[in-house]
Structures are given as structure tokens and as C-alpha cells.
Backbone as CSV, one residue per row, in Angstrom:
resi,resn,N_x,N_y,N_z,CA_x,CA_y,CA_z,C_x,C_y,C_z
1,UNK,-40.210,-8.345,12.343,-39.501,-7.341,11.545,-38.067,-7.811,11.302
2,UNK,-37.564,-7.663,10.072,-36.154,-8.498,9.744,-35.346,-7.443,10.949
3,UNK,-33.952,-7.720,10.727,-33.093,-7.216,11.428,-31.690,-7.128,10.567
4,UNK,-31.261,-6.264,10.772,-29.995,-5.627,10.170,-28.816,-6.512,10.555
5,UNK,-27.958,-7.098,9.294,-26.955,-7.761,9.519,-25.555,-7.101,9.352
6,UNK,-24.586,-6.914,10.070,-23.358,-6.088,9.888,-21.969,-6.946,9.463
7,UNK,-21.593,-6.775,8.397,-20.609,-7.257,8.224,-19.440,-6.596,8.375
8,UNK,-18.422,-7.768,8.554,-17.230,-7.080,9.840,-16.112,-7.535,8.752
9,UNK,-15.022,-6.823,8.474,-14.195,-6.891,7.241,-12.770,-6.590,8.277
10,UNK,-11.542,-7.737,8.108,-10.429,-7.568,8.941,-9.339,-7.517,8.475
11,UNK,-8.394,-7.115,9.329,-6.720,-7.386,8.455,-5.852,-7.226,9.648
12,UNK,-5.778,-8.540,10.072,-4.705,-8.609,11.079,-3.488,-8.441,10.456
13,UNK,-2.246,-7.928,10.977,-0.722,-7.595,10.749,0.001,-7.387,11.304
14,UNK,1.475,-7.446,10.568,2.207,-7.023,11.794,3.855,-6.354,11.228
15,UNK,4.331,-5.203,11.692,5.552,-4.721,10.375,6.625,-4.836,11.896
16,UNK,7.739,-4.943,11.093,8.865,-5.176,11.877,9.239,-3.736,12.237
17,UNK,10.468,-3.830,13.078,10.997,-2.717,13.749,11.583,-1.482,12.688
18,UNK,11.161,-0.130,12.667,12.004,0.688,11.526,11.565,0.512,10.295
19,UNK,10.402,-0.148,10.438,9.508,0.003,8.748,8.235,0.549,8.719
20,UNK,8.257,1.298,7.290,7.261,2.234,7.437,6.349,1.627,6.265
21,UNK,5.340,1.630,6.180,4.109,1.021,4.657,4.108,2.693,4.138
22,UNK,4.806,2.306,2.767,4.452,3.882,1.822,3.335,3.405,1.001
23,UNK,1.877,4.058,1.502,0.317,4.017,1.355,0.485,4.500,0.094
24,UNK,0.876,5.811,0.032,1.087,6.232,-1.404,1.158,5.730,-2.454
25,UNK,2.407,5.061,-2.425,2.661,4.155,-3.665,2.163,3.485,-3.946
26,UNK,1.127,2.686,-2.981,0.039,1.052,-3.274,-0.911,1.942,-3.705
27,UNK,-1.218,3.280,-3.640,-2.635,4.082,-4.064,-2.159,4.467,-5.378
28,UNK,-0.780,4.346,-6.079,-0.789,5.002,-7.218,-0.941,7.117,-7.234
29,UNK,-0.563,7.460,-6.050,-0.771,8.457,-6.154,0.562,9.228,-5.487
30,UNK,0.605,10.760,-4.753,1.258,11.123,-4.435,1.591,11.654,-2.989
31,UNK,2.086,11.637,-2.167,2.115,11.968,-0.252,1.175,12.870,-0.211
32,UNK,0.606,12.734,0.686,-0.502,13.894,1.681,-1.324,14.044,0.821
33,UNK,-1.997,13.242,-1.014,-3.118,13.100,-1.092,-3.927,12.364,-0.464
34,UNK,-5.127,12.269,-1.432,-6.426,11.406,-0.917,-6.636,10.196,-1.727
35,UNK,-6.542,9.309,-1.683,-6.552,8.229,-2.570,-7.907,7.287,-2.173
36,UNK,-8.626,7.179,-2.904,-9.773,6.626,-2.724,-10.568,6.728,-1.531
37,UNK,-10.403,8.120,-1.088,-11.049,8.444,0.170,-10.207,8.471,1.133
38,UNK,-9.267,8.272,1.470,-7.760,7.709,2.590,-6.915,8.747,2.054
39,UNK,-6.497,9.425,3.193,-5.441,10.513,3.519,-4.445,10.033,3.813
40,UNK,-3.120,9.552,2.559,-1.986,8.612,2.693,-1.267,9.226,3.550
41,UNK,-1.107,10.119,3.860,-0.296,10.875,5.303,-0.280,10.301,6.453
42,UNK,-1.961,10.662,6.921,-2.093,10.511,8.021,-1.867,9.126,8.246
43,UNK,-2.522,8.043,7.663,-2.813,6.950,8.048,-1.241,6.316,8.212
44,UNK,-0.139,6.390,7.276,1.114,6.407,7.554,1.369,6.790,8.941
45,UNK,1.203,8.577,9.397,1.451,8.861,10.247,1.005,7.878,11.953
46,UNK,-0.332,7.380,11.547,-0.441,6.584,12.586,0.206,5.503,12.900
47,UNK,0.706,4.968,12.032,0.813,3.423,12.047,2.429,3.927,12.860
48,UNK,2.857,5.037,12.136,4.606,5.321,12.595,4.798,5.863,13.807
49,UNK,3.575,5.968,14.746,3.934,6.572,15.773,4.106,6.004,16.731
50,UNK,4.263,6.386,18.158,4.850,5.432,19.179,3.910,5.135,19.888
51,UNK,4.213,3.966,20.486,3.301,3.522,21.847,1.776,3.119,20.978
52,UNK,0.755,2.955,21.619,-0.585,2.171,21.130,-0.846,3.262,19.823
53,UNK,-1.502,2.663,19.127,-1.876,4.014,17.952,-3.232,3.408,17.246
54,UNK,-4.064,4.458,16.970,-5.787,4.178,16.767,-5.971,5.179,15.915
55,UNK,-7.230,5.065,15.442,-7.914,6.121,14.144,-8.714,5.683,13.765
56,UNK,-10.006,5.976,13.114,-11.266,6.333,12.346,-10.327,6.530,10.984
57,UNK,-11.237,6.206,10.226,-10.633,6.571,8.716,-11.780,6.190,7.648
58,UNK,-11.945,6.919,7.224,-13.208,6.901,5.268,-12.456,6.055,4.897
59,UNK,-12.971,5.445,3.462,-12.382,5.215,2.242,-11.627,4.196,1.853
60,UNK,-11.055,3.566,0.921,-10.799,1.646,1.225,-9.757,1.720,1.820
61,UNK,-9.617,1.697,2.964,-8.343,1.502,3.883,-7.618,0.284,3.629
62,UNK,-8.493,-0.773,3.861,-8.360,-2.077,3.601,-7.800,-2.374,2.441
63,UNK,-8.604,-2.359,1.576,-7.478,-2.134,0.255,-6.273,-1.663,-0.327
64,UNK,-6.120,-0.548,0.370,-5.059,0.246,0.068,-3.641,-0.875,1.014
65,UNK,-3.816,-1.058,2.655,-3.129,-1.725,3.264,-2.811,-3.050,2.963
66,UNK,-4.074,-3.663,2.226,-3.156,-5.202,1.311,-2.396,-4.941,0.835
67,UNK,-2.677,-4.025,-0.419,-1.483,-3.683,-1.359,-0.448,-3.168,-1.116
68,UNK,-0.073,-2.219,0.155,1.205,-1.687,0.686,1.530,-2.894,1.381
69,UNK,0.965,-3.504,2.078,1.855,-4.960,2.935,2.537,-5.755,1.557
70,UNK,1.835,-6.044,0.284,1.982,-7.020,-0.230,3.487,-6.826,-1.083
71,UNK,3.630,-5.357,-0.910,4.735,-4.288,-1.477,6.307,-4.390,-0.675
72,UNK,5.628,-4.937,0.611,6.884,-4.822,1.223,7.032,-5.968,2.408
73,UNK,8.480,-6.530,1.882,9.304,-7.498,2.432,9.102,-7.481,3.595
74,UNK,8.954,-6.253,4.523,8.934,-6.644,6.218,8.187,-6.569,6.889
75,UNK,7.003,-6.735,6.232,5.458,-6.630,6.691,4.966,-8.327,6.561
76,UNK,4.089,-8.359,7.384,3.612,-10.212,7.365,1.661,-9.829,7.529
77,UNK,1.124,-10.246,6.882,-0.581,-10.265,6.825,-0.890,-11.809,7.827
78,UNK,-1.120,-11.591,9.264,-1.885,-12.335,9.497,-2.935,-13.605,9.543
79,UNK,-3.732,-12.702,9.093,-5.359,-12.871,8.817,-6.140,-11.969,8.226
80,UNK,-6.875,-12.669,7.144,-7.987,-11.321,6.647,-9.517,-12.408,6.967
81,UNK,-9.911,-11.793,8.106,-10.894,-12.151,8.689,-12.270,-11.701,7.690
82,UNK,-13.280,-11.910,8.083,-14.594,-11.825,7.123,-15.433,-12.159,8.037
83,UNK,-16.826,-11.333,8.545,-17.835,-11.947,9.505,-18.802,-11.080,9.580
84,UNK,-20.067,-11.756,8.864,-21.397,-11.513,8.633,-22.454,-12.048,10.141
85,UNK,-22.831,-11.004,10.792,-23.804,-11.423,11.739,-24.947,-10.327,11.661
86,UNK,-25.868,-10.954,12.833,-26.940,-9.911,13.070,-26.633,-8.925,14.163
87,UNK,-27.350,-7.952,13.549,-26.781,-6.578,14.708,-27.606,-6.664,16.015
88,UNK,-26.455,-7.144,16.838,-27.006,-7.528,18.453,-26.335,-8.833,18.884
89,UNK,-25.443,-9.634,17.506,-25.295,-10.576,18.053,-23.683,-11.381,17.594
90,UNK,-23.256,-12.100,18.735,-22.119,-11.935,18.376,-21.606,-12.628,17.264
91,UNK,-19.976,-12.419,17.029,-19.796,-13.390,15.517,-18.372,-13.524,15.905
92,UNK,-17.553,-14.743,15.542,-15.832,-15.250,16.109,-15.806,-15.723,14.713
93,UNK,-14.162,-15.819,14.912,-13.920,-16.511,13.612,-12.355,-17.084,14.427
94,UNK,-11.787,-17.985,13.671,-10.406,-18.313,14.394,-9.950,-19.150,13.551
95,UNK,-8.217,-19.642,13.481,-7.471,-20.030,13.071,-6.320,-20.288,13.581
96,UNK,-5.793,-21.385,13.480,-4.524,-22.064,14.250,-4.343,-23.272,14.354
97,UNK,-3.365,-23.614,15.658,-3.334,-25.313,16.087,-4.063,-25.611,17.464
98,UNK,-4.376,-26.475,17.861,-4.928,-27.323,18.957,-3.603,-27.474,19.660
99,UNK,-3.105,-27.360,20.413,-2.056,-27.996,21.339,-1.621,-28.354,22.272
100,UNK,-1.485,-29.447,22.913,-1.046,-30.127,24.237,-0.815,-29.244,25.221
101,UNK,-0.936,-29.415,26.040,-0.360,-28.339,27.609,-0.647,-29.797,28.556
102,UNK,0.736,-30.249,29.082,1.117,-30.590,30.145,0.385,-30.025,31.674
103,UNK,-0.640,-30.607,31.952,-0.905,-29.853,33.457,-0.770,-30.832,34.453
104,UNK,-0.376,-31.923,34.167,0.215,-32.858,35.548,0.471,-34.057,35.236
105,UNK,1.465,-34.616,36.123,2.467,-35.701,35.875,1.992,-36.670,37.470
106,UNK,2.469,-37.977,37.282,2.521,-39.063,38.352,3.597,-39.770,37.989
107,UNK,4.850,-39.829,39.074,5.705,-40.939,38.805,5.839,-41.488,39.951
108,UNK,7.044,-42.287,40.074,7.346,-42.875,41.558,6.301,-44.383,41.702
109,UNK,5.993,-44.523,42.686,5.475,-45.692,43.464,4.001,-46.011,42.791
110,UNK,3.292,-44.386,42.287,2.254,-44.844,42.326,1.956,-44.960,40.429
111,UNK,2.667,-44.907,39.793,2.665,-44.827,38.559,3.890,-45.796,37.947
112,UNK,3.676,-46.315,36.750,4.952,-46.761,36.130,6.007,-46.068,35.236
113,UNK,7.432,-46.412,36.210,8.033,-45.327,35.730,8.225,-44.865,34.333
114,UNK,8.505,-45.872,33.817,8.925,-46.037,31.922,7.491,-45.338,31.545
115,UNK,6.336,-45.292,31.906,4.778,-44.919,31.414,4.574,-43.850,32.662
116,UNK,4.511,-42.748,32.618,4.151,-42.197,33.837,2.819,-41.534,33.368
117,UNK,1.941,-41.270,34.340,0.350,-41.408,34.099,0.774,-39.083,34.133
118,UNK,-0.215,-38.901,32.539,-0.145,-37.237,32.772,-1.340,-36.807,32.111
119,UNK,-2.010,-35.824,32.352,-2.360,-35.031,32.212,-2.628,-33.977,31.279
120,UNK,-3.580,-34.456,30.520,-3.018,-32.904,28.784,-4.131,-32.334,28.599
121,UNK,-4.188,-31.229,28.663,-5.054,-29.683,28.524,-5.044,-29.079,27.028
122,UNK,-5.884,-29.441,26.009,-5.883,-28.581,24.929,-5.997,-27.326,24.510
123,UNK,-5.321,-26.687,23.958,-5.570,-25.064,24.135,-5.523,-24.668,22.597
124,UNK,-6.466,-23.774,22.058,-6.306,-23.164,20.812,-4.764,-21.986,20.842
125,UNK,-4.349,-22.118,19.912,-3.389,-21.511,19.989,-3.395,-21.009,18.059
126,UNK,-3.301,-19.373,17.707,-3.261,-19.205,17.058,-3.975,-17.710,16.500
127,UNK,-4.676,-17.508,15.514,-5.212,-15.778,15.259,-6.935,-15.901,15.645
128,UNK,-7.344,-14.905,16.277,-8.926,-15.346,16.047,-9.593,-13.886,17.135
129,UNK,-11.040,-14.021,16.513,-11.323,-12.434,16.596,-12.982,-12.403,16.425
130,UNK,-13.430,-11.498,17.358,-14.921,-11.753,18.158,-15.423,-10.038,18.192
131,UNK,-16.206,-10.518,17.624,-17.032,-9.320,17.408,-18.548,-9.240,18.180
132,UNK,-18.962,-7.924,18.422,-20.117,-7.731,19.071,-20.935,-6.508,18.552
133,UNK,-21.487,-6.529,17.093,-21.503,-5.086,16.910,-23.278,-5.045,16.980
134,UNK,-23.631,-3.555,16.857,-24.939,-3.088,17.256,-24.936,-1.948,16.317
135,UNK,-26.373,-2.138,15.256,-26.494,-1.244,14.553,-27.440,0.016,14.956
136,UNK,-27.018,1.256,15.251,-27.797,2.220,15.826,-28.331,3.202,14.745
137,UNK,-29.296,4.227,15.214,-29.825,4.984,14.344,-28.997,5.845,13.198
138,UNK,-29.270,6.397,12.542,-28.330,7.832,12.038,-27.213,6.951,11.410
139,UNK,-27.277,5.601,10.961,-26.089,5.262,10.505,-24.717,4.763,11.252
140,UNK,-25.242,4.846,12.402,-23.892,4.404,13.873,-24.071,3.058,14.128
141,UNK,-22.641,2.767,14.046,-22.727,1.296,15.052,-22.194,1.065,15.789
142,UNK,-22.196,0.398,16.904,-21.588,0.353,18.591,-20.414,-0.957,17.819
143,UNK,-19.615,-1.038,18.094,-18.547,-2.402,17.950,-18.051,-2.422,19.004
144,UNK,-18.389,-4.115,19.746,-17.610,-4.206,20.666,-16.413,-5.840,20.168
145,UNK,-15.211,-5.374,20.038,-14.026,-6.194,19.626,-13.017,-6.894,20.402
146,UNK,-12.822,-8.056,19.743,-11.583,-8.405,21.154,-10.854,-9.763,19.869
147,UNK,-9.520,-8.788,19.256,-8.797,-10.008,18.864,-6.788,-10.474,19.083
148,UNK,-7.112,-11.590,19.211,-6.079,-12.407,19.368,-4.818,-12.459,18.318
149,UNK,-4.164,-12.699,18.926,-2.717,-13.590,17.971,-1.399,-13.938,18.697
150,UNK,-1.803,-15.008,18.933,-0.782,-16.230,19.941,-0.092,-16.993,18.837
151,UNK,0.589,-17.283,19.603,1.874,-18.008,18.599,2.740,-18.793,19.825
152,UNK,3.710,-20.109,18.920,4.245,-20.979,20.193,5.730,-20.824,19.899
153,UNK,6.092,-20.390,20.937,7.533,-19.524,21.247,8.726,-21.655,20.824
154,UNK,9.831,-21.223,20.411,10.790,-22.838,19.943,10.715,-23.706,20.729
155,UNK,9.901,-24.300,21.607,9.802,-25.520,22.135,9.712,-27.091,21.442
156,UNK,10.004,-28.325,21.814,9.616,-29.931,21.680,8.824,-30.169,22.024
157,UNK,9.224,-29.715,23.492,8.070,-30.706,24.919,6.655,-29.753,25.048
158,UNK,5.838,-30.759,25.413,4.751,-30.490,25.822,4.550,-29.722,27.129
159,UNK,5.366,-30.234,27.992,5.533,-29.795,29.447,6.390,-28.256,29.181
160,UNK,7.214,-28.015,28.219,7.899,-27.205,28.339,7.537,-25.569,27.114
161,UNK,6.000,-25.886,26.893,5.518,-25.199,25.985,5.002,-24.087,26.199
162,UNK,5.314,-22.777,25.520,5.461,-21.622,26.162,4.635,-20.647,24.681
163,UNK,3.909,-19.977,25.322,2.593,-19.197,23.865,3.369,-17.618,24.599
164,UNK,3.310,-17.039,22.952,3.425,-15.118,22.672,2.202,-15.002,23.071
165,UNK,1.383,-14.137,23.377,-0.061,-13.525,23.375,0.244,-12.443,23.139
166,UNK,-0.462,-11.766,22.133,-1.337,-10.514,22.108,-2.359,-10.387,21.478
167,UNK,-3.228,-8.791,22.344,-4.640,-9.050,22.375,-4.870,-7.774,22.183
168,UNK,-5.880,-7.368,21.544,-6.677,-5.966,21.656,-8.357,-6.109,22.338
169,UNK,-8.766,-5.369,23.061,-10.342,-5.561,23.490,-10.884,-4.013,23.769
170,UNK,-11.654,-3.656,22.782,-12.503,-2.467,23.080,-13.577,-2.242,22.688
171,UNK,-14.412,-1.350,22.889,-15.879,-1.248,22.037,-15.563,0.637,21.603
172,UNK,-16.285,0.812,20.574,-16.024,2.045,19.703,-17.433,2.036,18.948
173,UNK,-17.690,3.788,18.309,-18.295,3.873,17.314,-17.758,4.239,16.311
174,UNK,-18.648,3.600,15.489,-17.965,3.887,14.168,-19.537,4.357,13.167
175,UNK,-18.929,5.095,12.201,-20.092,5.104,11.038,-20.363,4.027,9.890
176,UNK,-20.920,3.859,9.416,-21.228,2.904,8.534,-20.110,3.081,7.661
177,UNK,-19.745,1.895,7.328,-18.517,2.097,6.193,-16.914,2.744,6.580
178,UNK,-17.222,2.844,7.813,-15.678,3.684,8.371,-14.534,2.408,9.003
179,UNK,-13.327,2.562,8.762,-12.501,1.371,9.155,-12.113,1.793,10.782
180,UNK,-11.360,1.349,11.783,-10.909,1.127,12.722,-9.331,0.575,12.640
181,UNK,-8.723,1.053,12.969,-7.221,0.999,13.437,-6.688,0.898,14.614
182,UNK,-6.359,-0.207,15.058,-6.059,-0.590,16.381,-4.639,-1.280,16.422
183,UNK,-3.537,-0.862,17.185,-2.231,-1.389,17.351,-1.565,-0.865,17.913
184,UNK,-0.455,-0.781,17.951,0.896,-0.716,18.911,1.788,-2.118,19.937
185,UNK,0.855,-2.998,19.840,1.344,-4.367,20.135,2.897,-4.921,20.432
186,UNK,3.728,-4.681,20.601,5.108,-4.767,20.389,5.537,-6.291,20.760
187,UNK,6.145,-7.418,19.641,6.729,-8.203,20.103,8.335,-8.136,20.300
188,UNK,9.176,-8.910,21.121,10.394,-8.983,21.065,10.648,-10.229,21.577
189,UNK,11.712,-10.838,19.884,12.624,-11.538,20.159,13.865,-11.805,20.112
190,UNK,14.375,-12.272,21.163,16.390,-12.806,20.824,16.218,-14.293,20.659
191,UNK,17.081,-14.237,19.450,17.253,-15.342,19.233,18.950,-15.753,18.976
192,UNK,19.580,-16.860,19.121,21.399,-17.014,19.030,21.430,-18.222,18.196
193,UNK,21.994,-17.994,17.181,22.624,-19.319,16.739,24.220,-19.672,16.578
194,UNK,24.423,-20.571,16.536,25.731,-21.232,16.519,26.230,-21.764,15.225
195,UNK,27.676,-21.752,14.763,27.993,-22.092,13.407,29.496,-22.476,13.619
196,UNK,30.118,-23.030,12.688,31.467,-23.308,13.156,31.888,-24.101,11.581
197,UNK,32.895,-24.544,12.092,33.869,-25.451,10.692,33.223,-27.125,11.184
198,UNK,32.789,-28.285,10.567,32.745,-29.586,10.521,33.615,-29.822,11.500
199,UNK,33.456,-30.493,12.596,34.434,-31.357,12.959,35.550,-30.269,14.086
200,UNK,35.874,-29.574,13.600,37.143,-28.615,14.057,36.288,-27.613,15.150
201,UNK,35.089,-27.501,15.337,34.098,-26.410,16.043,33.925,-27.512,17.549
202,UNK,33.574,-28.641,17.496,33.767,-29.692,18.231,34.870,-30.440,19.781
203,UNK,36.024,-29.552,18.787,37.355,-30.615,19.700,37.579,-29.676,21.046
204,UNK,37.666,-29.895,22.006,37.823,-29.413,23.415,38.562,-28.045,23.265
205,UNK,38.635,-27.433,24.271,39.424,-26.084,24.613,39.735,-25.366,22.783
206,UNK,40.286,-26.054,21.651,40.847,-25.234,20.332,39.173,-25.398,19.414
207,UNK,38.315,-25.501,20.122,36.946,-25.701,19.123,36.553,-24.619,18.900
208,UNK,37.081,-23.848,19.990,35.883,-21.801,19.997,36.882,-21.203,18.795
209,UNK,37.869,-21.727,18.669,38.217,-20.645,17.513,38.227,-21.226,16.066
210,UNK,37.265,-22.093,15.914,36.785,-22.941,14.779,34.957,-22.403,14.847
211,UNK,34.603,-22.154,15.888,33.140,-21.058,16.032,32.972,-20.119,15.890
212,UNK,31.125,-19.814,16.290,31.237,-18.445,16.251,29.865,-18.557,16.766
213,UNK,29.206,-17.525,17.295,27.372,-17.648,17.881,27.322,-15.983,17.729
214,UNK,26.194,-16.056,16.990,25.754,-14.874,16.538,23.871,-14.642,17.204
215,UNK,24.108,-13.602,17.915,22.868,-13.068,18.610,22.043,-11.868,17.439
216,UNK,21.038,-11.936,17.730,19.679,-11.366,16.473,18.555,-10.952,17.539
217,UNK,18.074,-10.156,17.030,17.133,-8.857,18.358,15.834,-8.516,17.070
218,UNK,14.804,-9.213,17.402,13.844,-8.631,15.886,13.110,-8.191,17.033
219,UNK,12.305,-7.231,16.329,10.910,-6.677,17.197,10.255,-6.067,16.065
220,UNK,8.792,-6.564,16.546,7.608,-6.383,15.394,5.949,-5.831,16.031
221,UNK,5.456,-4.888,15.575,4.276,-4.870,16.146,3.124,-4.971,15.558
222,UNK,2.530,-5.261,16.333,0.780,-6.007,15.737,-0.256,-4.640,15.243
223,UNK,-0.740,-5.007,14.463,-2.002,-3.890,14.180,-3.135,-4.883,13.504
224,UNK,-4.270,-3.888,13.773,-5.894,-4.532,13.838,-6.314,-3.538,12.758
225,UNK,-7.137,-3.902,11.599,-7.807,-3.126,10.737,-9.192,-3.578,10.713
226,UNK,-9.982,-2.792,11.102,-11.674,-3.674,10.913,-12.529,-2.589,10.734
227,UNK,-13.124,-3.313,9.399,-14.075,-2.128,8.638,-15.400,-2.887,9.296
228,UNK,-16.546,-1.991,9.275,-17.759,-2.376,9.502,-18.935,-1.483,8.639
229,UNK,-19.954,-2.565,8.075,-20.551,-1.880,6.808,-22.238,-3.053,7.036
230,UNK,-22.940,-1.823,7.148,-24.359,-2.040,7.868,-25.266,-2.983,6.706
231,UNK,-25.130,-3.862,6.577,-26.179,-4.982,5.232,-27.796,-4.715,5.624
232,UNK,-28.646,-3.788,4.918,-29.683,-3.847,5.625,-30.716,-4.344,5.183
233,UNK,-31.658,-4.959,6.212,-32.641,-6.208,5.849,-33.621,-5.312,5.024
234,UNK,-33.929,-6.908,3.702,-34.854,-6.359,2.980,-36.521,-6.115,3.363
């Protein structure tokens, strides 16, 4: 007997600190309607609230949220993931770099110093996202989810290489055709840079007042959009 294939529809993201996506306006419509099935209120309301934030939602969510990210400067799109499997079985998708990790060094007596004998551990580093969904009677499907988005914090060295992580992992029901909203993720970074006059920023003790170092505080949080929509065998 064939078996039911579920396709899994994504939109990793992420909006900076004090920004809000006006849904509205990417729907062409007006606050606290319904725009293609999506209640521009609420779904606003979730995304703006504090601490982890989740929802069920009808109607092209997905759509509507390209077009408000694509609207605004302080929003960044991820990944728009895509993943067709059979219901029961799992499905990944991923994207990124491969990268070195330093896990041990030999110098001294028993190694040459100029060549010292080390050690390198490859690690995926980057967006990627695993699905487990199960198509049940009445139109229900079990989703069990778990996705990523690592990133490699300003390092050179290999030895000195340092990954962001964040992760979401849960299982939920959903109805056929209903999206999922998963986030609250919070990154934070400081970052300082330095600037000065040529030459005059340089000269001992009279250089600091030819400078200047300016400190920057961004913080951004992650959100998960994943629709699921039951393909059923002919």
C-alpha cells in the first residue's frame, strides 16, 4: 500500500533588537485583518513578545513573512528550507562550512618544533534542520523537529575557534496545512572598534587624543517557521 509523503516548508530568521515585521503591509491590507487566512495582529503580536514565543496559524504565513522580511532592513532570512519525505521517516537538510577544530597539539622533544604534529576535528558549522513527521488520521500530523543555526564568532586560528549555537527541538501537532512558529532565541553581541588620524593615533602617550574606540551592543533573535502539508499517495 503506497504511503503518504509530507512535505515540510521552512523559513529560518532572525530580526534585530526593537523591530517589529508590519504583516499588514506585506498583505496589502489593514491591522487586525485577515489576509489570506493570517490574522496580521496576532501573528505580529507573537513574534513581539517576550521570552520563547510559539503559535499554530492557517493561511500563507510563509508567504506573507518573506514579504515582510524582504520589506525590512533589520530582518535577515536565514534559510528557506524545503523537505519532501515519507510519513514515518526522517528528512535533514543543511547548509554551511566544514571547519577545522584544533583537538590536540605535540611539541617539545617528541615532535618538530617548526612542524608540530596536531590534530583536526571537522565540524559542520552552519543552518540545518531535521524533521520527523507522522501522518495521522483526521488530517493530523505528529512533527517531531530539531533545527540549528551556528555561526563562527571573529576568529584566524583554528585552535582558537569559537561557534554561536542555537537550537530549537520539539515534537507538536499540527493540521494539515497549518504553519508552526517557533522562537525567542536571543543572540548578543559586543563588538569595539578603533579609529584614529594616520600616523598621529600611533605616537606614544599624545596618540589617545588623535583616537577614539567606539563600543556597539546588537542583539537579534532567531525564529523557526515550518509549514507541513500532507502529499497523499496515489
Amino acid at each position: 500500500m503506497p504511503t503518504d509523503q509530507i512535505l515540510i516548508e521552512g523559513l529560518i530568521f532572525e530580526v534585530q533588537q526593537g523591530d517589529a515585521l508590519d504583516f499588514s503591509f506585506a498583505a496589502g491590507s489593514q491591522r487586525g485583518t485577515v489576509a489570506g487566512g493570517v490574522n496580521t495582529d496576532r501573528l505580529t503580536s507573537v513574534l513581539s513578545s517576550a521570552g520563547g514565543s510559539f503559535g499554530i496559524f492557517n493561511g500563507d504565513v510563509l508567504g506573507l513573512s518573506v514579504r515582510a522580511l524582504k520589506t525590512n532592513s533589520h530582518s535577515k532570512i536565514l534559510s528557506v528550507p524545503r523537505i519532501l519525505t515519507l510519513s514515518g521517516q526522517k528528512g535533514s537538510i543543511s547548509v554551511g562550512q566544514n571547519v577545522p577544530f584544533i583537538t590536540g597539539r605535540v611539541t617539545g622533544e617528541s615532535a618538530n618544533v617548526n612542524n608540530p604534529f596536531q590534530t583536526i576535528e571537522r565540524q559542520n558549522v552552519g543552518i540545518s534542520m531535521s524533521v520527523f513527521p507522522v501522518a495521522m488520521a483526521g488530517g493530523n500530523i505528529v512533527l517531531d523537529i530539531t533545527s540549528k543555526a551556528d555561526s563562527l564568532s571573529s576568529s584566524t586560528q583554528a585552535s582558537d575557534v569559537i561557534t554561536n549555537q542555537r537550537s530549537i527541538a520539539t515534537t507538536v501537532n499540527l493540521r494539515d496545512g497549518q504553519t508552526l512558529l517557533l522562537g525567542g532565541l536571543t543572540d548578543y553581541k559586543n563588538t569595539s572598534q578603533d579609529s584614529g588620524v594616520p600616523f598621529l593615533s600611533k605616537i606614544p602617550l599624545i596618540g589617545l587624543l588623535f583616537s577614539s574606540r567606539s563600543d556597539s551592543n546588537e542583539e537579534s533573535t532567531l525564529y523557526v517557521l515550518v509549514k507541513a502539508t500532507i502529499v497523499r499517495a496515489l
